[in-house]
Coordinates of C-alpha atoms in Angstrom, one line a residue:
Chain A
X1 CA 100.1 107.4 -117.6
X2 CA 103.0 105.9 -119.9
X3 CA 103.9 102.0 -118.9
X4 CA 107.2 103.4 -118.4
X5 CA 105.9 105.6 -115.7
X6 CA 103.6 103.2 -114.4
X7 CA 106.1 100.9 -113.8
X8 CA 108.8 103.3 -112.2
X9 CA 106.0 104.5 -109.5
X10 CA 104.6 101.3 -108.7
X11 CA 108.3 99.4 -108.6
X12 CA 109.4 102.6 -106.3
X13 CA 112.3 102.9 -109.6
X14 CA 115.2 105.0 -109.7
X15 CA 117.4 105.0 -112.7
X16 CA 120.8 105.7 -112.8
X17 CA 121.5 105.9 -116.5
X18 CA 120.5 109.2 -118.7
X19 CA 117.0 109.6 -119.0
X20 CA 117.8 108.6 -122.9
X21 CA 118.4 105.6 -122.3
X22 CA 114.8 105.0 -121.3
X23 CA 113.9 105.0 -125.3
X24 CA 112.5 101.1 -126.0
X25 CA 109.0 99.9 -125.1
X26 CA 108.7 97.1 -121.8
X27 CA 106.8 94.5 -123.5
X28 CA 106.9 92.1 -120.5
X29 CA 109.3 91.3 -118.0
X30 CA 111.7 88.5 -117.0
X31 CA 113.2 87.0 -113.4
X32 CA 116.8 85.5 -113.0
X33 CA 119.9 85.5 -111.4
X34 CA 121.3 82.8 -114.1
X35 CA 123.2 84.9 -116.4
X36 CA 122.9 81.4 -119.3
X37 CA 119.5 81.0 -118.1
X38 CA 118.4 84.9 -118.9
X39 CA 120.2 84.7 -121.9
X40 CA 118.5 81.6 -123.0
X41 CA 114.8 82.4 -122.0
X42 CA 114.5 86.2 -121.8
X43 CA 112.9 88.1 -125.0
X44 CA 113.3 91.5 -126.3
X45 CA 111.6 94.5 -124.7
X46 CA 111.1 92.6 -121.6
X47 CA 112.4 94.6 -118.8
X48 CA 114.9 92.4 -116.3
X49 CA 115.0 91.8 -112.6
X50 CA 117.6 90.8 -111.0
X51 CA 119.8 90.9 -107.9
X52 CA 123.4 91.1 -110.1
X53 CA 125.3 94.5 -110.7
X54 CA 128.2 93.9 -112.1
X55 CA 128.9 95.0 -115.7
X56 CA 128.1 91.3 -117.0
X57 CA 124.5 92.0 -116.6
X58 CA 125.2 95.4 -119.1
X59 CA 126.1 92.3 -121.9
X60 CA 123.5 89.9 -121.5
X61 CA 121.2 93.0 -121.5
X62 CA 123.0 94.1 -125.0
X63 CA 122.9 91.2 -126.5
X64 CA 119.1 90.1 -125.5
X65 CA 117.8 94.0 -126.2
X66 CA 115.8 94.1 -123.2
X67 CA 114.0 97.3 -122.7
X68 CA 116.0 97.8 -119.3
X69 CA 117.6 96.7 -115.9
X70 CA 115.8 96.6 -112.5
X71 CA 118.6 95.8 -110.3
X72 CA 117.0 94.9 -107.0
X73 CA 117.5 94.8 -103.2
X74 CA 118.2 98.1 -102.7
X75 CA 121.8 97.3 -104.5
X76 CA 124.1 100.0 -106.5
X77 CA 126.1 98.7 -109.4
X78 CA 129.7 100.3 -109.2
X79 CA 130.2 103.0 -112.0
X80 CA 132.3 100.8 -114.4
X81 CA 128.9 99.1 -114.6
X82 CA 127.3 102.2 -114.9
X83 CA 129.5 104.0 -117.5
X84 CA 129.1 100.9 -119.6
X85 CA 125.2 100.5 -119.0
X86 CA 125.3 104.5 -120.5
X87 CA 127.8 103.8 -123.2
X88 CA 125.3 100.3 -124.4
X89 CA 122.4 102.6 -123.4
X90 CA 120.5 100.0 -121.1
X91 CA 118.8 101.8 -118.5
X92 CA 119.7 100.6 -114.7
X93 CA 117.0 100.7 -112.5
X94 CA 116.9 100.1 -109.2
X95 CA 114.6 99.2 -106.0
X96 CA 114.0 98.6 -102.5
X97 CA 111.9 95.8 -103.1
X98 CA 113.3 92.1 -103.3
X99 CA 113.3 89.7 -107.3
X100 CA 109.8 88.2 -105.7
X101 CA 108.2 92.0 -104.8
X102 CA 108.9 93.3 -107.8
X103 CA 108.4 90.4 -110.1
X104 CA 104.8 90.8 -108.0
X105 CA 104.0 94.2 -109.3
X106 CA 105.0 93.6 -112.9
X107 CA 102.7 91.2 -112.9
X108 CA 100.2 92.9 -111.6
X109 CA 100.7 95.5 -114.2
X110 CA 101.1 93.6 -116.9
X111 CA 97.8 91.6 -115.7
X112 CA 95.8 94.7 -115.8
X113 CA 97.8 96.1 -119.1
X114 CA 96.4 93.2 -120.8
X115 CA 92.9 93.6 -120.3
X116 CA 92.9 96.7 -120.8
X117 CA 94.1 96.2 -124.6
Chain B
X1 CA 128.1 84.8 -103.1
X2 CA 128.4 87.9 -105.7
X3 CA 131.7 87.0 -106.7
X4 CA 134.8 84.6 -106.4
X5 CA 136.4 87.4 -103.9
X6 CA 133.5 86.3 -100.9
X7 CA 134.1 82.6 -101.9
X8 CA 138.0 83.0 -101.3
X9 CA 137.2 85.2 -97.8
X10 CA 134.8 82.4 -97.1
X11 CA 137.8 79.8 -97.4
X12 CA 140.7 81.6 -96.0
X13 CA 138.1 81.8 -92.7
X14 CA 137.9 78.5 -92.6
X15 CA 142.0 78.2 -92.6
X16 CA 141.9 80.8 -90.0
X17 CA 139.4 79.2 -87.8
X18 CA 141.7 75.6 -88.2
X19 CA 144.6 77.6 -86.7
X20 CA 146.3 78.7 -90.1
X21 CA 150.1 81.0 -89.6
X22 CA 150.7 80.7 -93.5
X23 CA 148.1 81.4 -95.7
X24 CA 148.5 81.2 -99.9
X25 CA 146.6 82.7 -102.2
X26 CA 147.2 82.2 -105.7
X27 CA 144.6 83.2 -108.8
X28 CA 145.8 82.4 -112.4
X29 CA 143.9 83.7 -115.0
X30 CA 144.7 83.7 -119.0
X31 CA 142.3 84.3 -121.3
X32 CA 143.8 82.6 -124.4
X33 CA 143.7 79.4 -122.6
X34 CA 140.2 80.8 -121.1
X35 CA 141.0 79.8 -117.2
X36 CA 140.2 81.4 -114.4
X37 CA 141.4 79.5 -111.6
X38 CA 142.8 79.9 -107.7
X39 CA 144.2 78.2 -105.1
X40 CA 143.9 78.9 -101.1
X41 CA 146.3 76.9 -99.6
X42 CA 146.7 76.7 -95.5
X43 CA 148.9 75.1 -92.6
X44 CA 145.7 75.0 -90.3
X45 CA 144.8 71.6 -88.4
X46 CA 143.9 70.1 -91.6
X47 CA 140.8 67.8 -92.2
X48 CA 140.3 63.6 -91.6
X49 CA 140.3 61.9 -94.7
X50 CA 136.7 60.7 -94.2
X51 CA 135.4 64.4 -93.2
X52 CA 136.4 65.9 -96.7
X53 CA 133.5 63.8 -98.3
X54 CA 131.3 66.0 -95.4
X55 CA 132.5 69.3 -96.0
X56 CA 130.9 69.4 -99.6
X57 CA 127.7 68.0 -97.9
X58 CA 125.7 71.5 -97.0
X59 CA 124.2 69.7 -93.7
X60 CA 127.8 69.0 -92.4
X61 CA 129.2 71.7 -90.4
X62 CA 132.1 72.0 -86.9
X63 CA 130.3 74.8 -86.5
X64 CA 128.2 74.2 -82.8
X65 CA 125.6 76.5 -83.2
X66 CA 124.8 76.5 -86.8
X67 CA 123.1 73.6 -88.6
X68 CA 124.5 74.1 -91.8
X69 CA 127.9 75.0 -93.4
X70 CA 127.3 76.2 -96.7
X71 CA 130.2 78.3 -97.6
X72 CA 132.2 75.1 -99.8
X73 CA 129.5 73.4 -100.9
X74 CA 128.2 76.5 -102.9
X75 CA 131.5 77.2 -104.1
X76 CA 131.3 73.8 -105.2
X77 CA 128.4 74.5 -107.1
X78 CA 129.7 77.8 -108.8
X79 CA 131.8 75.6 -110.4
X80 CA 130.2 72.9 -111.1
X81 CA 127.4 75.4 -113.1
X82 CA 130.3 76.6 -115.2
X83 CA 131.7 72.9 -116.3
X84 CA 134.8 73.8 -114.2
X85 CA 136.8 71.6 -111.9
X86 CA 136.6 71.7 -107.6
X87 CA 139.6 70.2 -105.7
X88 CA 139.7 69.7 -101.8
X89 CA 143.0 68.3 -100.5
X90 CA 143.7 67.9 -96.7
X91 CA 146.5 66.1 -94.6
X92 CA 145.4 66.1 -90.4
X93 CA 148.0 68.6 -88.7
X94 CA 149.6 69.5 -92.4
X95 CA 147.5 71.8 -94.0
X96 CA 144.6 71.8 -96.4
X97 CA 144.0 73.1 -100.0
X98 CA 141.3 73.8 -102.2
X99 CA 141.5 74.7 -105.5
X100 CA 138.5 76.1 -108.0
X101 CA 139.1 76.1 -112.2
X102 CA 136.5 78.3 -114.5
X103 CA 136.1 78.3 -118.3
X104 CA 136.9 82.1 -117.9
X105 CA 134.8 83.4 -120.4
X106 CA 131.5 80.9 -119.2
X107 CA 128.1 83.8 -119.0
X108 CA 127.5 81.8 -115.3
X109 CA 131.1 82.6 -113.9
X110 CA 130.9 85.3 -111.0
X111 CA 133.3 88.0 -111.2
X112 CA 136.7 87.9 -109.5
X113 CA 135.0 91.2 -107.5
X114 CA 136.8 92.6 -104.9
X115 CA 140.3 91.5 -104.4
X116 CA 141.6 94.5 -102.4
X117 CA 138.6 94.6 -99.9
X118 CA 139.4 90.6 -99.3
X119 CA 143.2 90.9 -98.6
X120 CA 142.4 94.1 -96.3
X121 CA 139.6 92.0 -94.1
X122 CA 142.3 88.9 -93.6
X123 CA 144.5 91.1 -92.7
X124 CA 142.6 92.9 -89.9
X125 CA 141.1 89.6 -89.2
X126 CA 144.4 87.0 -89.1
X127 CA 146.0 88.6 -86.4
X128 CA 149.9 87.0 -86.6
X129 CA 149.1 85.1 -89.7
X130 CA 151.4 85.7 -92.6
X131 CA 149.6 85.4 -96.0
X132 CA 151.3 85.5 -99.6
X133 CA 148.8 86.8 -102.4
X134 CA 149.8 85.8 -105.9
X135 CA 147.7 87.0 -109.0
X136 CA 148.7 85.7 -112.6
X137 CA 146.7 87.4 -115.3
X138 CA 148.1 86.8 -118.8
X139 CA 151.7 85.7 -117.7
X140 CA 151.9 88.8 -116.0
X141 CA 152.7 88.6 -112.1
X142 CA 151.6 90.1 -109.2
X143 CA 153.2 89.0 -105.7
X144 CA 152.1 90.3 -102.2
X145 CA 153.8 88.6 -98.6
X146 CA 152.5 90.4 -95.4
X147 CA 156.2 88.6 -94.1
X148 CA 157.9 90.8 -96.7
X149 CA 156.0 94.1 -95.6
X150 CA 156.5 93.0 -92.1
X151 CA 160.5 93.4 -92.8
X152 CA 159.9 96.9 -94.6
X153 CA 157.8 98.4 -91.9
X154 CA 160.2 97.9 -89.4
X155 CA 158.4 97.2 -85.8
X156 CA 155.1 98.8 -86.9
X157 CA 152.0 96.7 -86.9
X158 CA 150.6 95.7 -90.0
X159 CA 146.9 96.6 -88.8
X160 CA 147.5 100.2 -87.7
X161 CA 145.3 102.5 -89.9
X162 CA 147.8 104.0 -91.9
X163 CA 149.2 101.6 -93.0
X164 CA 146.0 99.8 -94.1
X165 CA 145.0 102.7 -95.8
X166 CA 148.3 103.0 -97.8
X167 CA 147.7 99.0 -98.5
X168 CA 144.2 99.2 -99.9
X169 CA 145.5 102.0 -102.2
X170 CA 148.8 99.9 -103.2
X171 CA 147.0 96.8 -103.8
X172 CA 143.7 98.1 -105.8
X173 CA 146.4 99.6 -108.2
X174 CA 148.3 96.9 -108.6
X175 CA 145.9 94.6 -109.1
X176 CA 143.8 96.8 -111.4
X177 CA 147.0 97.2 -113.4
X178 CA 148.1 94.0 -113.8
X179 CA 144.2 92.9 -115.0
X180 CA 143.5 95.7 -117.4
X181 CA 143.4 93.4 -120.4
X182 CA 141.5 94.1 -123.7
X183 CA 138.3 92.4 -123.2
X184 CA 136.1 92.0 -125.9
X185 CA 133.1 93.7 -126.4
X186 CA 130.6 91.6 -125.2
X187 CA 132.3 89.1 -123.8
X188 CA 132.5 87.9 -120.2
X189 CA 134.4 90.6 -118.0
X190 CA 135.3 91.0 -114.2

């Protein structure tokens, strides 16, 4: 199973974006509400959790190249966001589960990722 | 709070709940001069000189039942994040203002958000109170007075579902139109 897929079961994912724009690698993940802070200590290819949906999150994700967008909370970004998110293509994700939840499982999965390596 | 629209709900509340009949809103933004900024500006009961010091203290509250008040203090704090300026002025039995200034463009600022949704909610909410709602993006003016409507509708209430429903339309387009300025790519939006 692909990380990708891994990642989208075990997080409960849906994405909202074109499947397309699911084309970079996660090479880890990142927590934060802080839009300066994310953009200050997040790396590229990490995939992004966070509770924000509005089309500021669809910049700092541009300009940092994470690999994607899990917006949490069960929350739906309006479609300005979208249609932005699909323009940039940085996939939106998002989840039931709360920042702490699915910070859990990426952790989990990035525990046992490693090892296997 | 998602965005400055909750935090100005969250104050024009607290003018309702100190008896408020004229409610101001004003929001100035210009992005050469990169300011974001608004005003809510009441004639409710006002505040005691040595209370305003509490009301930015999270542990103060009038409320009875609840322990905490959070609603200016983390407004307070939005701006504070951004380098912006917070301003609480209050007269007993005069009125009370507060007044919140962002560097518009600063990655931490929440967006304005939902303008329309806020104005509707007061309305329903403020019962006889008569609120102006002035938006300034650019130099370009937008100016809204339930009095003025009041006058134009001619004996029928301001809260009856029609007339809401044509309001919600009205002011999302106004207030959509005046705003739609060229943004730059990247840059801070909203």
């Amino acid at each position: 199973m692909s990380l990708w897929n891994k990642i989208m079961e075990s997080l409960e994912l849906k994405l909202l974006t074109s499947p397309e724009t699911l084309k970079r690698q996660v090479r880890g993940a990142y927590c934060g509400d802080l839009l300066s802070d994310v953009l200050a200590h997040v790396a590229p290819g990490d995939l992004w959790v966070t509770i924000h949906r509005h089309r500021n999150v669809v910049a700092v994700s541009t300009l940092t190249n994470v690999s994607g967008v899990v917006i949490t909370g069960d929350r739906y970004p309006d479609r300005e966001t979208l249609e932005v998110a699909e323009r940039e293509a940085i996939p939106l994700l998002v989840t039931k589960l709360n920042n702490f939840q699915a910070s859990g499982k990426l952790y989990q999965i990035f525990s046992e990722y490693s090892q296997e390596m | 709070m998602e965005d400055l629209s909750q935090h100005l709900l969250d104050l024009s509340f607290n003018s309702l709940a100190a008896g408020c009949t004229d409610l101001q809103i004003c929001i100035r933004e210009d992005l050469k001069s990169n300011i974001l900024e608004f005003i809510v500006r009441d004639n409710g009961h006002g505040i005691d000189q040595e209370d305003i010091e509490k009301v930015l203290d999270p542990f103060f509250t009038t409320k009875e039942n609840a322990r905490v008040g959070l609603g200016i203090s983390l407004l307070k704090e939005a701006v504070e994040r951004c380098g912006g300026i917070f301003k609480i002025d209050s007269l007993p039995r005069i009125g009370t203002c507060v007044q919140a200034g962002f560097p518009r463009d600063h990655m931490d600022r929440a967006p304005l958000g939902d303008m329309t949704g806020t104005i509707i909610s007061l309305i329903t909410a403020g019962g006889d109170m008569e609120m102006v709602y002035h938006h300034e993006f650019n130099r370009k003016q937008f100016y809204f007075s339930t009095e003025e409507l009041k006058l134009s509708l001619e004996g029928i209430s301001i809260q009856t579902t029609a007339v809401l429903v044509w309001l919600e339309e009205y002011l999302s387009k106004e207030i959509k139109a005046l705003r739609r300025g060229k943004d730059e790519k990247f840059g801070r939006a909203g």
